[in-house]
Tab-separated table of C-alpha atoms in Angstrom:
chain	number	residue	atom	x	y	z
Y	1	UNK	CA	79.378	10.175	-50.191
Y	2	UNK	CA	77.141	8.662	-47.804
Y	3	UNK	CA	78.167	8.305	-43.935
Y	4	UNK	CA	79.075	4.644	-42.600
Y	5	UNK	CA	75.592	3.654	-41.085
Y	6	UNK	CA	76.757	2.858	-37.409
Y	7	UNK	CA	77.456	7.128	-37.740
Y	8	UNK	CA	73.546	7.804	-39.008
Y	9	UNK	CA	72.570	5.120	-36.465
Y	10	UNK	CA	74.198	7.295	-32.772
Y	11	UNK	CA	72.734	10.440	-34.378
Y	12	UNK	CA	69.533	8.620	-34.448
Y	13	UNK	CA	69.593	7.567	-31.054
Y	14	UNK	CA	70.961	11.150	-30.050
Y	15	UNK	CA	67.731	13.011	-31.760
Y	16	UNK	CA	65.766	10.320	-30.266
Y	17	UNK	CA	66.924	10.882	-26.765
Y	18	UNK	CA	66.938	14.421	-26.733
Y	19	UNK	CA	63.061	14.447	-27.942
Y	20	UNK	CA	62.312	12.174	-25.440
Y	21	UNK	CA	63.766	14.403	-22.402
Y	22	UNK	CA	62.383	17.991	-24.177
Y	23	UNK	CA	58.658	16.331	-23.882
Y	24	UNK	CA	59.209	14.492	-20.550
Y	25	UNK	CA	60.257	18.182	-19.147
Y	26	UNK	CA	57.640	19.836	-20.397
Y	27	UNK	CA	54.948	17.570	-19.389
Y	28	UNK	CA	56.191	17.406	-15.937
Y	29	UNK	CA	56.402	21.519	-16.062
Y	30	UNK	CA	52.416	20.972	-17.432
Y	31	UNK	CA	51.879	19.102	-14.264
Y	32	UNK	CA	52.983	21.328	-11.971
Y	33	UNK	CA	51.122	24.318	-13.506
Y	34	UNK	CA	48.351	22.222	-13.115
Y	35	UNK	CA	48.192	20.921	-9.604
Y	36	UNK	CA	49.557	25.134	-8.773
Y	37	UNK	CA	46.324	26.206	-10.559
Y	38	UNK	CA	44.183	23.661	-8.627
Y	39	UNK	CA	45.549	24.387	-5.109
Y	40	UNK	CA	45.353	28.280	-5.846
Y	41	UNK	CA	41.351	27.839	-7.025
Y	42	UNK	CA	40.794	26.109	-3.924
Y	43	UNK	CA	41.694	28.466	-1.667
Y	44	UNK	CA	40.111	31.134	-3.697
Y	45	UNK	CA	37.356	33.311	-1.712
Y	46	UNK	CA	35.224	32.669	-4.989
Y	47	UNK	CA	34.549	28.376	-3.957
Y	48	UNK	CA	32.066	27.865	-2.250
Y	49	UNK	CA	32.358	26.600	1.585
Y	50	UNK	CA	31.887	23.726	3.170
Y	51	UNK	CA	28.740	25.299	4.991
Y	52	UNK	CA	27.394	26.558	1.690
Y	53	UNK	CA	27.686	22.717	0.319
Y	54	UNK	CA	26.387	21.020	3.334
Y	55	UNK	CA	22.852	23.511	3.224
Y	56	UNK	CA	22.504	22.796	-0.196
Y	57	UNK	CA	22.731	19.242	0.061
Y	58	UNK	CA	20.213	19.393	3.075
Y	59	UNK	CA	17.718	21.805	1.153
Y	60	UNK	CA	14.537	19.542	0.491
Y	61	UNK	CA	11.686	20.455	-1.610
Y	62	UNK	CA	7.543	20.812	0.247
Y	63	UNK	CA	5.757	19.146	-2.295
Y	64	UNK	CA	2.543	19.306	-0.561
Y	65	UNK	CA	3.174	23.020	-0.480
Y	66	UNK	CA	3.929	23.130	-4.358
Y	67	UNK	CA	0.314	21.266	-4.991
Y	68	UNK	CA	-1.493	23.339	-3.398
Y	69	UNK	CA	-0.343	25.951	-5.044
Y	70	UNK	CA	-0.541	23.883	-8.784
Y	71	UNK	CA	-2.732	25.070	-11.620
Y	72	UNK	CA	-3.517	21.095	-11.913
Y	73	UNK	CA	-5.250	20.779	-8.291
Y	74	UNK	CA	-6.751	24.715	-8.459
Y	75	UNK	CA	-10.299	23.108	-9.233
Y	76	UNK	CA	-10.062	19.418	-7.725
Y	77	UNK	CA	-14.182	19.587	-7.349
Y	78	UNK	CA	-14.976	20.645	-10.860
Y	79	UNK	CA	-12.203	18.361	-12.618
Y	80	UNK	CA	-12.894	15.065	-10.212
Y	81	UNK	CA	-14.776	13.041	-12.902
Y	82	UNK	CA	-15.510	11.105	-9.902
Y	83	UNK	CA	-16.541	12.710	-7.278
Y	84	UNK	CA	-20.174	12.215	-5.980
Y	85	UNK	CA	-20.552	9.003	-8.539
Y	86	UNK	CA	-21.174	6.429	-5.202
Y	87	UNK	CA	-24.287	4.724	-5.449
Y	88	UNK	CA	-26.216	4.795	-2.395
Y	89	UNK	CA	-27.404	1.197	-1.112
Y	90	UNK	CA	-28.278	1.860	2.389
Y	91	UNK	CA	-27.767	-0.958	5.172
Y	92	UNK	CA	-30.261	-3.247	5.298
Y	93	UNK	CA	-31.649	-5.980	7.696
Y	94	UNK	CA	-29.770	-9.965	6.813
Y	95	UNK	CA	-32.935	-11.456	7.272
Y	96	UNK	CA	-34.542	-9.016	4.358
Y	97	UNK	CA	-31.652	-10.240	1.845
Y	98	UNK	CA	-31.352	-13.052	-0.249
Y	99	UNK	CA	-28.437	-14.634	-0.977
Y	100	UNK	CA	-26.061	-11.643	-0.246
Y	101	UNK	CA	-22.607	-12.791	1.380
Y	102	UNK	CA	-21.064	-10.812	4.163
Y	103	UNK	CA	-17.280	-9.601	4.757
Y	104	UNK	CA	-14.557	-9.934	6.212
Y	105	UNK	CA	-15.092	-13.504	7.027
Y	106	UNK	CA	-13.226	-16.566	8.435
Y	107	UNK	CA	-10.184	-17.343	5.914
Y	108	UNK	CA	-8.709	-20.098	7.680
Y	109	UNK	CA	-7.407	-22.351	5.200
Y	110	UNK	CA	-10.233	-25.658	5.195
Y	111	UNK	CA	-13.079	-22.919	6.355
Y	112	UNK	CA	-16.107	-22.783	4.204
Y	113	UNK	CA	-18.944	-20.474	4.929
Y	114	UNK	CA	-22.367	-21.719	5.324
Y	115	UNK	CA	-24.807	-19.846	2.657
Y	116	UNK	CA	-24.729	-21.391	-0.572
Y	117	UNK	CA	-24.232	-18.662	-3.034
Y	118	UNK	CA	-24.722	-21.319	-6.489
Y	119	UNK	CA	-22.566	-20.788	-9.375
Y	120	UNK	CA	-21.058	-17.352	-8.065
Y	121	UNK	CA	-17.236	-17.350	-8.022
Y	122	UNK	CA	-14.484	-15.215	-6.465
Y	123	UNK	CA	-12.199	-13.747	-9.580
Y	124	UNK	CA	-9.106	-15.504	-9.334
Y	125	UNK	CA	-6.712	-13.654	-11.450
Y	126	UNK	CA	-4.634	-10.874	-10.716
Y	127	UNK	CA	-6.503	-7.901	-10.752
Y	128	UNK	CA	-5.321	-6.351	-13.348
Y	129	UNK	CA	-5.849	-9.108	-15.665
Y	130	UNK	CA	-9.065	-7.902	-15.102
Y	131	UNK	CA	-8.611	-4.612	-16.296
Y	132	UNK	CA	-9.270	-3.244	-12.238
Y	133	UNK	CA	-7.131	-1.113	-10.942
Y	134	UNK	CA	-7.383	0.418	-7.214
Y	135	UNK	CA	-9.389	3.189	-6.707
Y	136	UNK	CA	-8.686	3.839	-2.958
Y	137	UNK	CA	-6.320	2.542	0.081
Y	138	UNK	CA	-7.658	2.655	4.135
Y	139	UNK	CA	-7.452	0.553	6.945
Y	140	UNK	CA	-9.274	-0.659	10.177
Y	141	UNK	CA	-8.410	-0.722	13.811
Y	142	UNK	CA	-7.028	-4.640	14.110
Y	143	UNK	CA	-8.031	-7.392	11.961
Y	144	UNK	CA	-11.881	-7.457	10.344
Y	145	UNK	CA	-11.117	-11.160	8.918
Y	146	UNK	CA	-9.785	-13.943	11.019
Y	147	UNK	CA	-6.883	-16.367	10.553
Y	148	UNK	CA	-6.426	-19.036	13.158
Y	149	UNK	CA	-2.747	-18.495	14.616
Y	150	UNK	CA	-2.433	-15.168	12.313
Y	151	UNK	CA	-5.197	-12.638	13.839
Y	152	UNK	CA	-7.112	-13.942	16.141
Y	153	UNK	CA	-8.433	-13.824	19.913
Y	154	UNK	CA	-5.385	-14.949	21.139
Y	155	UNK	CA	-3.263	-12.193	19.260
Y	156	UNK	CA	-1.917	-8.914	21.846
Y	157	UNK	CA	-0.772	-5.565	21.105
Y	158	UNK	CA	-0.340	-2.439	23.023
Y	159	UNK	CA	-3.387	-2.608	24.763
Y	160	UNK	CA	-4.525	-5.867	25.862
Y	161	UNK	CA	-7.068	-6.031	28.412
Y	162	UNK	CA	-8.732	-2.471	26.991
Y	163	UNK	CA	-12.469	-2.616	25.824
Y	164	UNK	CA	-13.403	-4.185	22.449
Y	165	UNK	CA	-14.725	-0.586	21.589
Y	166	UNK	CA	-11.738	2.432	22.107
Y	167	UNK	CA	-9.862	5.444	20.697
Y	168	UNK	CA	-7.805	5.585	18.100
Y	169	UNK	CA	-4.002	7.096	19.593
Y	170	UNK	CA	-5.774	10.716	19.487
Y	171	UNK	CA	-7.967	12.612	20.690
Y	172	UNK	CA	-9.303	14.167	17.517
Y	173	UNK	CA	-11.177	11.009	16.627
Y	174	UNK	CA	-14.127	9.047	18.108
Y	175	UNK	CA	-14.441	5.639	19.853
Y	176	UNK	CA	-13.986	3.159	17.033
Y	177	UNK	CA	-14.404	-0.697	17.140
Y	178	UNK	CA	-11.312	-3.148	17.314
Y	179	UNK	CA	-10.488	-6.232	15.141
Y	180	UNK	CA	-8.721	-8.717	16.188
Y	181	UNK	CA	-5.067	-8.731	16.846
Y	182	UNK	CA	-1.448	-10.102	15.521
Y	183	UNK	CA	1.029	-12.667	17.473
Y	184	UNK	CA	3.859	-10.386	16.908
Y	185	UNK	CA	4.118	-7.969	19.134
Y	186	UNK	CA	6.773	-8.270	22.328
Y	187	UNK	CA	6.467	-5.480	24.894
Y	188	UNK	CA	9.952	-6.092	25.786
Y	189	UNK	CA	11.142	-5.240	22.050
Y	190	UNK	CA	11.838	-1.515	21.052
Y	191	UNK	CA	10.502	-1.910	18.093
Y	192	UNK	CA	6.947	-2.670	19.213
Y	193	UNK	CA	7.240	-0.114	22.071
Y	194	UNK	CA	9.293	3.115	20.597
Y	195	UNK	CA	6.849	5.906	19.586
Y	196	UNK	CA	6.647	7.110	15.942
Y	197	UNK	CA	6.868	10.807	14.952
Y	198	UNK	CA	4.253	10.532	12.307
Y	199	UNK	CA	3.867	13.217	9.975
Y	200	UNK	CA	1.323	12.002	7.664
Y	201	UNK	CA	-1.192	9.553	9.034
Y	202	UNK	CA	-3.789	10.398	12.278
Y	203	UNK	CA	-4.304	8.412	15.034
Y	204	UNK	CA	-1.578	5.819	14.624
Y	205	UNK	CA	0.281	3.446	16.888
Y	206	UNK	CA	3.597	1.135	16.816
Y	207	UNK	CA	2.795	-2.044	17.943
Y	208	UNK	CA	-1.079	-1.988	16.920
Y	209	UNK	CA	-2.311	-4.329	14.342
Y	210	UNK	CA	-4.426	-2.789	11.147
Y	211	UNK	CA	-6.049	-4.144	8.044
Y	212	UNK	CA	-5.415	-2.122	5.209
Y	213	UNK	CA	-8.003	-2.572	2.152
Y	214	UNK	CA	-7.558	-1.649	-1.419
Y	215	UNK	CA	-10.819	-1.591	-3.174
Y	216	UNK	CA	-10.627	-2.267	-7.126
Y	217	UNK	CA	-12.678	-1.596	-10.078
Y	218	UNK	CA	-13.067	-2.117	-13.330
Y	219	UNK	CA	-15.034	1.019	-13.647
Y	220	UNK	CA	-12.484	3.324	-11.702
Y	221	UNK	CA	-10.679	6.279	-13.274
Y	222	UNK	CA	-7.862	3.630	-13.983
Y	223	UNK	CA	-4.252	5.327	-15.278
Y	224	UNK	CA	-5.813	8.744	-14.593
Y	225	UNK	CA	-5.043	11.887	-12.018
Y	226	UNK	CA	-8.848	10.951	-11.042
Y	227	UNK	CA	-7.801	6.735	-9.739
Y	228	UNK	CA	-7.822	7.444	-6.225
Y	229	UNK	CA	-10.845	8.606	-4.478
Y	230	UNK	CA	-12.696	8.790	-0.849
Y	231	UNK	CA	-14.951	8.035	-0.373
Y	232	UNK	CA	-14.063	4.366	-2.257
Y	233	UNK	CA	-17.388	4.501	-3.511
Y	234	UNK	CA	-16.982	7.019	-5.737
Y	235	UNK	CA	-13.750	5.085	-7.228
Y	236	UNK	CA	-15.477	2.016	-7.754
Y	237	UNK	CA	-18.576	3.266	-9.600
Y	238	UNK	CA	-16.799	6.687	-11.170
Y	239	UNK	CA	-17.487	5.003	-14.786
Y	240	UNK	CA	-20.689	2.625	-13.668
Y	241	UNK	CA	-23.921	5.186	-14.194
Y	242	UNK	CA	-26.911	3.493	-12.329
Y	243	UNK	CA	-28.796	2.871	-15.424
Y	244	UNK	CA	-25.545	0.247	-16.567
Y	245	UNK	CA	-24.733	-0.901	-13.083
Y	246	UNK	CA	-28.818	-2.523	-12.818
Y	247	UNK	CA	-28.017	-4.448	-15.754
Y	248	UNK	CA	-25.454	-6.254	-14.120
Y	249	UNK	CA	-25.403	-9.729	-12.869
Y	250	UNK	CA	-24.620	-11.211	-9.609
Y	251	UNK	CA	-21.093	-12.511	-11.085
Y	252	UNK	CA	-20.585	-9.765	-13.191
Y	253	UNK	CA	-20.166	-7.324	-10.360
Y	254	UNK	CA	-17.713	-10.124	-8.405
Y	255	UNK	CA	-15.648	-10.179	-11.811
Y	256	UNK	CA	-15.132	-6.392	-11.628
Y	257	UNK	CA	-15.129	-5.574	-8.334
Y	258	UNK	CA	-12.674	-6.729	-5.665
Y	259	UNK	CA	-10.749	-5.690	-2.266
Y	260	UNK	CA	-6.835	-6.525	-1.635
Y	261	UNK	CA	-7.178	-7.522	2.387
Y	262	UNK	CA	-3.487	-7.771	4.119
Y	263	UNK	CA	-2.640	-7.555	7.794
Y	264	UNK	CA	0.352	-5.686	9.185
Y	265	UNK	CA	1.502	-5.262	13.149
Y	266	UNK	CA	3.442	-1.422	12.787
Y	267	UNK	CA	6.873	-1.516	13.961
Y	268	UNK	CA	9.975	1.307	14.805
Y	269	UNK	CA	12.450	-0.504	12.676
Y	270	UNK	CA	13.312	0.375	9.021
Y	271	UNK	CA	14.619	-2.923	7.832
Y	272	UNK	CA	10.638	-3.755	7.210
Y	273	UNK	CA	10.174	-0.056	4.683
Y	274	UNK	CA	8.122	-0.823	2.081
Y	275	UNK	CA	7.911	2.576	-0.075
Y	276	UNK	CA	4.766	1.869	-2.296
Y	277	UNK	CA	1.963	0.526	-0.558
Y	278	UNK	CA	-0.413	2.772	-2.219
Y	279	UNK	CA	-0.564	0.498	-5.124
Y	280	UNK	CA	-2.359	-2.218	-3.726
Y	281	UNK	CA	-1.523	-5.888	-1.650
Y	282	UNK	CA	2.450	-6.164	-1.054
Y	283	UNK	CA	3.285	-9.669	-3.026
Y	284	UNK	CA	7.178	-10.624	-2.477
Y	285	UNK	CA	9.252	-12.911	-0.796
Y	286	UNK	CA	6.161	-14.445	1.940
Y	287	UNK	CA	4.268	-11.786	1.571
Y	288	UNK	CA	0.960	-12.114	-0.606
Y	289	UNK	CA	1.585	-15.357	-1.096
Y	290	UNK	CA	-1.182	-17.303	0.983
Y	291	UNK	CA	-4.354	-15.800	-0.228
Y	292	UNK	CA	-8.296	-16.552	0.621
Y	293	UNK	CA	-10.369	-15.798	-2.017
Y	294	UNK	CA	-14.433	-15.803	-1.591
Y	295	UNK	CA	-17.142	-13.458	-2.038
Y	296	UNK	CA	-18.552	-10.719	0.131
Y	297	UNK	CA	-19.848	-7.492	1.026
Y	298	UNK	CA	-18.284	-3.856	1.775
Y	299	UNK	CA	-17.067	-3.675	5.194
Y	300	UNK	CA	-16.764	-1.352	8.418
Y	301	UNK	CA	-18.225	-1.204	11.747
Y	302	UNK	CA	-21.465	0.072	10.728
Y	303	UNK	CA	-22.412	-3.688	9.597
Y	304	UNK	CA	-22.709	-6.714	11.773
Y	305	UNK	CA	-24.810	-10.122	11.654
Y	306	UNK	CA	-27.820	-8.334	11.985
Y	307	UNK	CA	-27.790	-4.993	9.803
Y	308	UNK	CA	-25.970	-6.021	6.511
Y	309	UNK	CA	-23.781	-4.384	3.311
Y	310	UNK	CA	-26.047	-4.221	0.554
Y	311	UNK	CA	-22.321	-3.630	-1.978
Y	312	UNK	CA	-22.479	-7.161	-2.966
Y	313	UNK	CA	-21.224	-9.931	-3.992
Y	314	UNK	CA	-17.861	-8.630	-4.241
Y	315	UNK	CA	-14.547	-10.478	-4.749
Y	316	UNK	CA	-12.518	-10.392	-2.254
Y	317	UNK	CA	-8.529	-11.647	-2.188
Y	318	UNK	CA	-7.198	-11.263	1.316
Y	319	UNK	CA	-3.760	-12.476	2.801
Y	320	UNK	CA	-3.977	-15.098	5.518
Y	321	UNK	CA	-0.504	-13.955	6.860
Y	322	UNK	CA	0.207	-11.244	9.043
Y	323	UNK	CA	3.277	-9.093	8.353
Y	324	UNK	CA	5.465	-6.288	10.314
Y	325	UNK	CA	5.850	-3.542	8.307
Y	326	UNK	CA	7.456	-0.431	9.559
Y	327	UNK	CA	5.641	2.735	10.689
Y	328	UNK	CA	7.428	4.937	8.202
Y	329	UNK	CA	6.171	3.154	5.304
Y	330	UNK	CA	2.650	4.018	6.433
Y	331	UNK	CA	3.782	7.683	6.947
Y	332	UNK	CA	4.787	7.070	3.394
Y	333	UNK	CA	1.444	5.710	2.498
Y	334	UNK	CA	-1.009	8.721	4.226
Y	335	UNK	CA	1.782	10.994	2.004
Y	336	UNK	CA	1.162	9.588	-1.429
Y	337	UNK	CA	-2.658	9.618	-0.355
Y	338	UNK	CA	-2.374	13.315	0.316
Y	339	UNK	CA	-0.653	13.581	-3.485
Y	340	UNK	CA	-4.207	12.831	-4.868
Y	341	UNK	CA	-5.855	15.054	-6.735
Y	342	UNK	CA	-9.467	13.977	-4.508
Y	343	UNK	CA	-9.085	14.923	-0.728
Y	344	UNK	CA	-8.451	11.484	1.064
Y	345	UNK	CA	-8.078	13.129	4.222
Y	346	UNK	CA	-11.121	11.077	5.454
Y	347	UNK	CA	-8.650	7.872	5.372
Y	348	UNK	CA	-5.392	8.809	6.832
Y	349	UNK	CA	-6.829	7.419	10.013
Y	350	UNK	CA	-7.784	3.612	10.874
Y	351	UNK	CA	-11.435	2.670	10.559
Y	352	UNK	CA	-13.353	0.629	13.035
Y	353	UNK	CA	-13.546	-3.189	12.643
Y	354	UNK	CA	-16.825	-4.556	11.693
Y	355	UNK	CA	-17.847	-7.952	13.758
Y	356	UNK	CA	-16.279	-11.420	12.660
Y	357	UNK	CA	-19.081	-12.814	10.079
Y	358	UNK	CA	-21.355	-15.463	10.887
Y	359	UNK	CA	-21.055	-18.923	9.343
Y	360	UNK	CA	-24.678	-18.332	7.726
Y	361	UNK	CA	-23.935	-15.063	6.152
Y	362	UNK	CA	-20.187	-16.139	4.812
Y	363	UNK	CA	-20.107	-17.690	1.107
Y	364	UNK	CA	-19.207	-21.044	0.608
Y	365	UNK	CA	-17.040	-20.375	-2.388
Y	366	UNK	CA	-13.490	-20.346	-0.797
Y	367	UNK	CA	-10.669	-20.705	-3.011
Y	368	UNK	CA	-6.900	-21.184	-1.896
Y	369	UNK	CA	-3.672	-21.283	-3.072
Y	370	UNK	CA	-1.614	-24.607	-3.121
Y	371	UNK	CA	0.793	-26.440	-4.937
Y	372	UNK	CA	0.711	-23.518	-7.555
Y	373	UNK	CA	-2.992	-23.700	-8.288
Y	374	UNK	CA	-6.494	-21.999	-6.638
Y	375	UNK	CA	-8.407	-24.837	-5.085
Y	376	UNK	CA	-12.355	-24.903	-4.597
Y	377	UNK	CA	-12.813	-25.639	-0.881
Y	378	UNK	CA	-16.039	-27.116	-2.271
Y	379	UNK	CA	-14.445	-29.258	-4.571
């Protein structure tokens, strides 16, 4: 005989209640074995302390140390495809060359340059639409082009009043000649004025205004451990035998060889670390965004308006802005550059400025960016 269901219904709920209090006391038992365990491991002499942790977090890796001690850089002469691949065209006298347009030049927008240079053209695109890739990063003492109310006579720095020709901030390099200057700097802001402990580069200075180049090529070691060389030279022709390169025409060479030009005052301040400048002009936000393009020659302080670059006609894509950037992210710069598997030691310091060029030894092939498009200042 079956019991009356309101009977088989409170032992139900009796079972029910009782299962529910067995688990609920042995989970809370589980707990506390638990959080016991925990405390008791934590205060075992086996964990480590909070000394221990804090070295370990602080422990940093030498990476320059580890490559010079890498089967992969044992041999950097032998396995440098490029190295010694420059092809020597010596300075020669303007008046000897024909039409042979001259660097860094006037990029003011509306300037034109007075030698006619025909149907030669500046390349336009992005480099690497181009298939060039930079072969090689360095920079000059103040500004070798010129950008009215950007670098200019009227820019300062930490030395106005000091001779055109002067020393980098050491003593381990020569006299070198200055550029012009940036209108940033403010002697009465720390971050023109605070010195940098610099690790990497030689010879630099907060507050100072350099133009850093990055010479491309087509015929570089592109997307290799061989892409960066110094001398540049030997980047730009490392895949251009002599035989090839005297084949070439006049716009062939400005088609595959360029220079990214951009002007930076150095600052104490990390809000303006950039991490990657090795890889060629910095385009964001207003940066790379007002560019000169024209035609021209090699550069450096060994040229002027009498004795000029034979390296040309090269394109050349330079920004008329000048930016602060901060010293760190130059320290960051001369680092990567001591990564390379070729010894760019040569370039961790600023190179002299070669002399503004003339109006009769700048193209007149100007392009400029507006309204979205390159215009022909000719046009």
């Amino acid at each position: 005989m079956c019991p009356p269901a309101d009977t088989i219904k409170k032992d139900n709920t009796s079972t029910l209640k009782a299962l529910v209090a067995f688990f609920g006391l042995t989970t809370v038992g589980l707990l506390a074995a638990t959080i016991a365990l925990a405390v008791q491991n934590g205060n075992s002499s086996d964990a480590p302390s909070s000394s221990s942790s804090s070295a370990q977090a602080t422990t940093s890796v030498d990476y320059l140390q580890l490559k010079s001690s890498s089967s992969f850089f044992s041999t950097p002469n032998k396995d440098n495809v490029c190295a010694g691949a420059k092809l020597a065209l010596d300075n020669k006298l303007c008046a000897d060359l024909e039409v042979a347009p001259q660097a860094g030049a006037n990029i003011t927008k509306g300037y034109i340059g007075g030698m006619d240079v025909g149907d030669i053209e500046p390349n336009t695109k992005a480099y690497f639409q181009s298939s060039m890739c930079p072969v090689n990063v360095h920079w000059h003492l103040g500004a070798e082009h010129y950008s009215v109310g950007e670098f200019d006579e009227n820019g300062h720095g930490p030395h106005d009043g000091d001779a055109h020709v002067r020393h980098l901030a050491t003593e381990e390099h020569a006299e070198v000649q200055d550029g012009y200057r940036c209108h940033h700097y403010d002697a009465n802001d720390a971050k023109f004025t605070t010195p940098y402990n610099w690790q990497h580069c030689v010879g630099m200075e907060v507050g100072e205004t350099y133009e850093v180049h990055w010479p491309h090529s087509a015929a570089g070691a592109c997307g290799t451990v061989n892409q960066y060389q110094t001398p540049f030279y030997d980047g730009v022709f490392c895949n251009l035998p002599l035989e090839t390169f005297q084949t070439l025409g006049a716009q062939d060479i400005a088609s595959a060889v360029g220079v990214h030009g951009q002007v930076f005052t150095i600052v104490n301040d990390e809000s303006y670390f950039y991490p990657d400048m090795i890889r060629g002009m910095i385009v964001d936000k207003e940066m790379g965004r007002d560019v000169s393009y024209y035609t021209g020659s090699t550069t450096g302080e060994t040229r002027n308006n009498t004795m000029c670059s034979q390296y040309t006609p090269i394109t050349w894509q330079v920004d008329r802005k000048c930016h602060m950037i901060s010293a760190s992210s130059f320290d960051k710069l001369c680092y990567d550059m001591k990564m390379q598997r070729d010894d760019m030691s040569d370039d961790l310091h600023a190179h002299g400025s070669r002399e503004l060029v003339s109006d009769e030894l700048a193209a007149n092939n100007q392009y400029y960016v507006g309204n979205r498009m390159k215009k022909n200042l000719r046009v």
